[in-house]
Coordinates of C-alpha atoms and ligand atoms in Angstrom, one line a residue:
M21 CA -5.4 28.6 -9.4
K22 CA -2.5 28.0 -11.7
G23 CA -3.7 24.8 -13.2
K24 CA -4.9 21.3 -12.5
I25 CA -2.6 18.5 -11.3
G26 CA -3.9 15.0 -11.6
I27 CA -3.0 12.5 -8.8
P28 CA -3.8 8.9 -9.6
R29 CA -5.3 7.1 -6.6
G30 CA -2.9 4.1 -6.6
M31 CA 0.5 2.8 -5.6
M32 CA 2.5 5.4 -3.6
Y33 CA -0.6 7.6 -3.3
Y34 CA -1.5 5.5 -0.2
E35 CA 1.6 6.6 1.6
L36 CA 2.6 10.0 0.3
Y37 CA -0.5 11.9 -0.7
P38 CA -0.5 14.4 2.2
E39 CA 3.0 15.5 1.3
W40 CA 2.1 16.0 -2.3
E41 CA -1.1 17.8 -1.4
G42 CA 0.9 20.2 0.9
Y43 CA 3.3 20.9 -1.9
F44 CA 1.0 21.5 -4.8
R45 CA -1.7 23.4 -2.8
S46 CA 1.0 25.7 -1.5
L47 CA 1.9 26.5 -5.1
N48 CA -1.7 27.3 -5.7
F49 CA -2.5 24.4 -8.0
D50 CA -5.8 22.6 -8.0
L51 CA -5.5 18.9 -7.2
I52 CA -7.7 16.4 -8.9
T53 CA -7.5 12.9 -7.5
S54 CA -9.0 10.0 -9.4
P55 CA -12.0 8.3 -7.7
R56 CA -11.8 5.1 -5.7
T57 CA -11.1 2.1 -8.0
N58 CA -14.2 0.8 -9.7
K59 CA -15.0 -1.6 -12.5
E60 CA -14.5 0.9 -15.3
I61 CA -11.1 1.9 -14.0
L62 CA -10.1 -1.8 -13.6
D63 CA -11.2 -2.6 -17.2
I64 CA -9.3 0.3 -18.7
G65 CA -6.3 -0.6 -16.7
I66 CA -6.3 -4.1 -17.9
F67 CA -6.8 -2.9 -21.5
T68 CA -4.0 -0.4 -21.5
C69 CA -1.3 -2.1 -19.3
V70 CA 1.0 -4.9 -20.4
D71 CA -0.3 -8.4 -19.4
E72 CA 2.7 -9.3 -17.2
A73 CA 2.1 -6.5 -14.7
C74 CA 0.6 -7.1 -11.3
L75 CA -3.0 -6.0 -10.5
P76 CA -2.1 -2.8 -8.6
V77 CA 0.0 -1.6 -11.6
K78 CA -2.9 -2.4 -14.0
I79 CA -5.3 -0.5 -11.8
F80 CA -2.9 2.4 -11.6
H81 CA -3.0 2.6 -15.4
G82 CA -6.8 2.8 -15.2
H83 CA -6.6 5.8 -12.8
V84 CA -4.2 7.6 -15.1
D85 CA -6.5 7.0 -18.0
Y86 CA -9.4 8.4 -16.0
L87 CA -7.5 11.7 -15.3
K88 CA -5.7 12.3 -18.6
D89 CA -8.4 14.5 -20.2
K90 CA -9.4 16.3 -17.0
V91 CA -6.1 17.8 -15.9
D92 CA -3.1 20.0 -17.2
Y93 CA -0.4 17.7 -15.7
I94 CA -0.3 14.2 -14.2
F95 CA 2.0 13.6 -11.2
I96 CA 3.7 10.2 -11.4
P97 CA 7.0 10.5 -9.6
K98 CA 9.7 7.9 -9.9
I99 CA 10.2 7.0 -6.3
T100 CA 13.4 4.9 -6.2
S101 CA 13.7 4.6 -2.4
L102 CA 12.1 5.6 0.9
C103 CA 15.0 4.6 3.2
K104 CA 18.8 4.6 2.9
G105 CA 20.1 1.3 1.4
E106 CA 16.6 0.1 0.5
Y107 CA 14.7 0.3 -2.7
N108 CA 11.2 0.1 -4.1
C109 CA 10.0 -2.6 -6.4
P110 CA 11.2 -2.1 -10.0
K111 CA 7.6 -1.8 -11.2
I112 CA 7.2 1.3 -8.9
L113 CA 10.5 2.8 -10.3
G114 CA 9.4 2.2 -13.8
L115 CA 5.8 3.4 -13.4
P116 CA 6.2 6.7 -15.3
D117 CA 7.9 5.0 -18.2
M118 CA 5.3 2.2 -18.4
I119 CA 2.5 4.7 -18.3
K120 CA 4.0 6.9 -21.1
H121 CA 4.6 3.8 -23.2
S122 CA 1.1 2.4 -22.7
I123 CA -1.3 5.3 -22.6
G124 CA -1.6 7.8 -25.5
N125 CA -2.6 11.5 -25.5
L126 CA -1.3 12.2 -22.0
P127 CA -0.9 15.7 -20.7
P128 CA 2.7 16.5 -19.5
V129 CA 3.7 13.9 -16.9
I130 CA 5.7 15.1 -13.9
D131 CA 8.0 12.1 -13.4
T132 CA 10.8 13.6 -11.3
E133 CA 12.9 11.1 -9.4
F134 CA 12.8 11.1 -5.6
Q135 CA 15.0 9.3 -3.2
S136 CA 12.7 10.1 -0.3
Y137 CA 15.1 9.5 2.6
K138 CA 17.6 12.2 1.5
R139 CA 16.6 15.8 2.2
S140 CA 18.9 17.0 -0.5
S141 CA 17.2 14.7 -3.1
I142 CA 13.7 15.7 -2.0
K143 CA 14.6 19.4 -2.1
R144 CA 16.2 19.0 -5.6
A145 CA 13.1 17.1 -6.8
Y146 CA 10.6 19.6 -5.5
N147 CA 12.8 22.5 -7.0
E148 CA 12.8 20.8 -10.3
I149 CA 9.0 20.3 -10.3
G150 CA 8.4 23.9 -9.2
K151 CA 10.6 25.3 -11.9
S152 CA 9.0 23.2 -14.6
L153 CA 5.6 24.6 -13.4
E154 CA 7.1 28.1 -13.8
C155 CA 6.9 29.0 -10.1
N156 CA 9.3 31.4 -8.5
S157 CA 12.1 30.3 -6.0
S158 CA 10.5 31.7 -2.9
S159 CA 7.1 30.0 -3.5
I160 CA 8.9 26.8 -4.3
S161 CA 10.9 26.9 -1.0
K162 CA 7.7 27.7 0.9
A163 CA 5.9 24.7 -0.8
Y164 CA 8.9 22.4 -0.1
R165 CA 8.7 23.3 3.6
K166 CA 5.0 22.8 3.6
A167 CA 5.4 19.3 2.0
L168 CA 8.0 18.3 4.6
D169 CA 6.0 19.7 7.5
T170 CA 3.1 17.4 6.6
K171 CA 3.5 14.9 9.4
D172 CA 0.2 13.3 8.7
K173 CA 0.6 9.6 7.9
Y174 CA -2.0 8.9 5.3
I175 CA -2.2 5.2 6.2
D176 CA -3.3 6.2 9.8
R177 CA -6.1 8.3 8.3
L178 CA -7.2 5.3 6.1
E179 CA -7.1 2.9 9.0
A180 CA -9.1 5.2 11.2
E181 CA -11.7 5.5 8.4
I182 CA -12.1 1.8 8.1
L183 CA -12.1 1.1 11.8
S184 CA -14.7 3.7 12.5
N185 CA -17.1 1.3 10.7
R186 CA -16.8 -1.2 13.5
K187 CA -17.6 1.2 16.4
D188 CA -21.1 -0.3 16.9
I189 CA -20.0 -3.9 16.4
E190 CA -19.0 -5.8 19.5
S191 CA -15.6 -7.4 18.7
T192 CA -14.6 -10.9 19.4
K193 CA -11.3 -12.0 20.8
L194 CA -10.1 -12.9 17.3
N195 CA -7.0 -10.8 16.4
L196 CA -6.0 -11.1 12.7
L197 CA -3.0 -9.5 11.1
I198 CA -3.7 -8.3 7.6
L199 CA -0.6 -8.2 5.5
G200 CA 0.2 -6.8 2.1
H201 CA 1.2 -3.6 0.4
P202 CA -0.8 -0.5 1.4
Y203 CA -2.2 -0.1 -2.2
V204 CA -3.7 -3.6 -1.8
I205 CA -4.9 -3.4 1.8
F206 CA -6.6 0.0 1.3
D207 CA -8.0 -0.4 -2.1
E208 CA -11.5 -1.8 -1.3
F209 CA -12.3 -2.7 -4.9
L210 CA -9.0 -4.5 -5.5
N211 CA -9.3 -6.5 -2.3
M212 CA -13.1 -7.1 -2.6
G213 CA -13.8 -5.2 0.6
I214 CA -12.0 -7.7 2.8
L215 CA -11.6 -5.2 5.7
N216 CA -15.3 -4.6 5.9
K217 CA -16.0 -8.4 5.7
L218 CA -13.6 -8.9 8.6
I219 CA -15.3 -6.2 10.6
D220 CA -18.7 -7.7 9.9
N221 CA -17.3 -11.0 11.3
K222 CA -16.3 -9.1 14.5
V223 CA -12.6 -9.6 13.9
N224 CA -10.1 -7.3 15.4
I225 CA -7.9 -6.2 12.5
V226 CA -4.2 -5.6 13.2
F227 CA -2.3 -3.7 10.6
P228 CA 1.5 -3.8 10.0
E229 CA 1.6 0.0 10.7
D230 CA 0.3 -0.8 14.3
V231 CA 3.8 -2.1 15.1
E232 CA 6.3 0.4 16.3
E233 CA 9.2 1.2 13.9
K234 CA 11.8 0.1 16.4
D235 CA 10.2 -3.3 16.7
V236 CA 9.9 -3.6 12.9
L237 CA 13.7 -2.8 12.6
Y238 CA 14.6 -5.2 15.4
Y239 CA 12.7 -8.1 14.0
S240 CA 13.6 -7.6 10.4
N241 CA 17.2 -7.5 11.4
L242 CA 16.9 -11.0 12.6
L243 CA 16.8 -12.2 9.1
P244 CA 20.2 -13.7 8.0
K245 CA 20.4 -11.2 5.1
R246 CA 19.4 -7.6 5.1
M247 CA 16.0 -6.9 3.5
F248 CA 16.6 -4.3 0.8
W249 CA 13.0 -3.6 0.0
T250 CA 11.4 -1.1 2.4
E251 CA 8.0 -2.7 2.1
G252 CA 9.5 -6.1 2.9
R253 CA 11.1 -4.8 6.0
R254 CA 7.8 -3.4 7.2
I255 CA 5.8 -6.5 6.3
V256 CA 8.2 -9.1 7.6
G257 CA 9.3 -7.1 10.7
S258 CA 5.8 -6.4 11.8
A259 CA 4.7 -10.0 11.3
F260 CA 7.7 -11.4 13.2
S261 CA 7.1 -9.0 16.1
L262 CA 3.4 -9.8 16.4
I263 CA 4.1 -13.6 16.1
D264 CA 6.9 -13.5 18.6
K265 CA 4.9 -11.5 21.1
Q266 CA 1.8 -13.7 20.5
K267 CA -0.4 -10.8 19.9
I268 CA -2.3 -12.3 17.0
D269 CA -4.3 -15.4 16.4
G270 CA -3.9 -15.6 12.7
I271 CA -2.6 -13.9 9.5
I272 CA -4.2 -13.1 6.2
Y273 CA -1.7 -12.2 3.5
L274 CA -3.2 -10.3 0.5
S275 CA -0.8 -10.9 -2.4
S276 CA -0.9 -9.9 -6.0
F277 CA -0.5 -12.5 -8.7
G278 CA 2.9 -12.2 -10.4
C279 CA 4.5 -10.2 -7.5
G280 CA 7.9 -11.6 -6.9
L281 CA 8.3 -9.7 -3.6
D282 CA 5.1 -11.2 -2.2
S283 CA 6.2 -14.7 -3.0
V284 CA 9.4 -14.1 -1.0
F285 CA 7.6 -12.5 2.0
T286 CA 4.8 -15.1 2.3
Y287 CA 7.4 -17.9 2.3
I288 CA 9.5 -16.2 5.1
I289 CA 6.4 -15.3 7.2
S290 CA 4.8 -18.8 6.7
R291 CA 7.8 -20.5 8.1
K292 CA 7.8 -18.2 11.2
A293 CA 4.1 -18.6 11.7
K294 CA 4.4 -22.3 11.5
E295 CA 7.0 -22.4 14.3
R296 CA 4.4 -20.7 16.6
N297 CA 1.4 -22.6 15.3
I298 CA -0.3 -19.5 13.9
P299 CA -2.6 -20.2 10.9
I300 CA -1.7 -18.1 7.8
M301 CA -3.8 -17.8 4.7
E302 CA -2.6 -16.2 1.5
L303 CA -5.2 -14.8 -0.8
T304 CA -3.8 -14.0 -4.2
L305 CA -5.5 -11.4 -6.2
D306 CA -5.6 -10.7 -10.0
E307 CA -8.3 -9.6 -12.4
Q308 CA -9.5 -13.2 -12.7
T309 CA -10.2 -13.7 -9.0
G310 CA -13.8 -14.4 -8.5
E311 CA -15.5 -12.9 -5.4
A312 CA -17.5 -16.1 -4.7
G313 CA -14.3 -18.2 -4.4
F314 CA -12.6 -15.5 -2.4
N315 CA -15.5 -15.3 0.1
T316 CA -15.6 -19.0 0.5
R317 CA -12.0 -19.2 1.4
L318 CA -12.3 -16.3 3.8
E319 CA -15.4 -17.8 5.5
A320 CA -13.8 -21.2 5.8
Y321 CA -10.7 -19.6 7.4
L322 CA -12.7 -17.5 9.8
D323 CA -14.9 -20.5 10.8
M324 CA -11.7 -22.5 11.5
M325 CA -10.2 -19.6 13.5
K326 CA -13.3 -19.1 15.6
W327 CA -13.7 -22.9 16.3
R328 CA -10.0 -23.1 17.1
N329 CA -10.1 -20.2 19.5
K330 CA -13.1 -21.7 21.3
N331 CA -12.3 -25.4 21.4
E332 CA -8.7 -26.2 20.5
N333 CA -5.3 -24.6 20.3
Y334 CA -3.4 -27.3 18.6
L335 CA -4.8 -27.4 15.1
S336 CA -2.4 -27.4 12.2
S337 CA -1.3 -24.0 11.1
L338 CA -0.9 -25.2 7.5
R339 CA -3.2 -23.4 5.1
Ligands
LIG415 S1 5.7 -5.0 -5.1 FE1 4.5 -6.5 -6.2 S2 2.4 -5.7 -6.1 FE2 3.9 -4.0 -5.7 S3 4.3 -3.1 -7.7 FE3 5.9 -4.6 -7.3 S4 5.1 -6.5 -8.3 FE4 3.4 -5.1 -8.1

């Protein structure tokens, strides 16, 4: 092995990890991923990060801090965009700079910029990384092809893992769409295990990724203005599609306190849901969110949904 590369388990990790794994393993590097988020990682993240940041960014700081003494390099790419004409949240773009500013004694940070929809940009970025790691051109080209050949969608893997928990549980007819950024939906510590709580309540969980890309595109294009955040297109497009086709009974939106994007998406989706009389609940998460209050709101929402499904179909959809 040529050295250890640290991959913090947060933010874009939830979407792009298989591609990164394919690349670095092909170059013969050892990959060290930080563990699932826990109390210690959260506390260090809060301590090291600026107060104004959202909870996922604070948690990301905790993951970097966990790795910093255990690896030779830390991989925190600057991923500006995933699709043409669309961008990521500024906090994702600025992540490497925030980390370098807030956490001391870091090993070298690989913070290459990616515009992930452009083959030329991806190739240039992987070339740059390979050269900085003193790899030769032929092994860099091979690793680049390996990264791009990785068709595995990591979110599909995470969904399957979660849903395998429910195989022995007889499900009800309650179909709930769970909305939010992947790094919120799939970080069990951050979201207080909401997916397992829903499974225990025999809910059929529907994820934004269950909606086909062509439907996401079609429905997000119905907005009067083009959505220029990729995450927004996916969240709003999938919600509109499922609401319009009446495939869901309700929606739970997991938002992060201080997230400007979430405040826009919840507003747009709430209006659409209200038109179709679909109840939507927004659960806002930050480091102060208490689990007891969170559980109470969730239980009240589920009780209302079960009662509504059984007895009435005309209850108010207001939260
Ligand atoms: S989109 Fe929202 S939750 Fe995600 S990094 Fe930006 S501010 Fe934080």
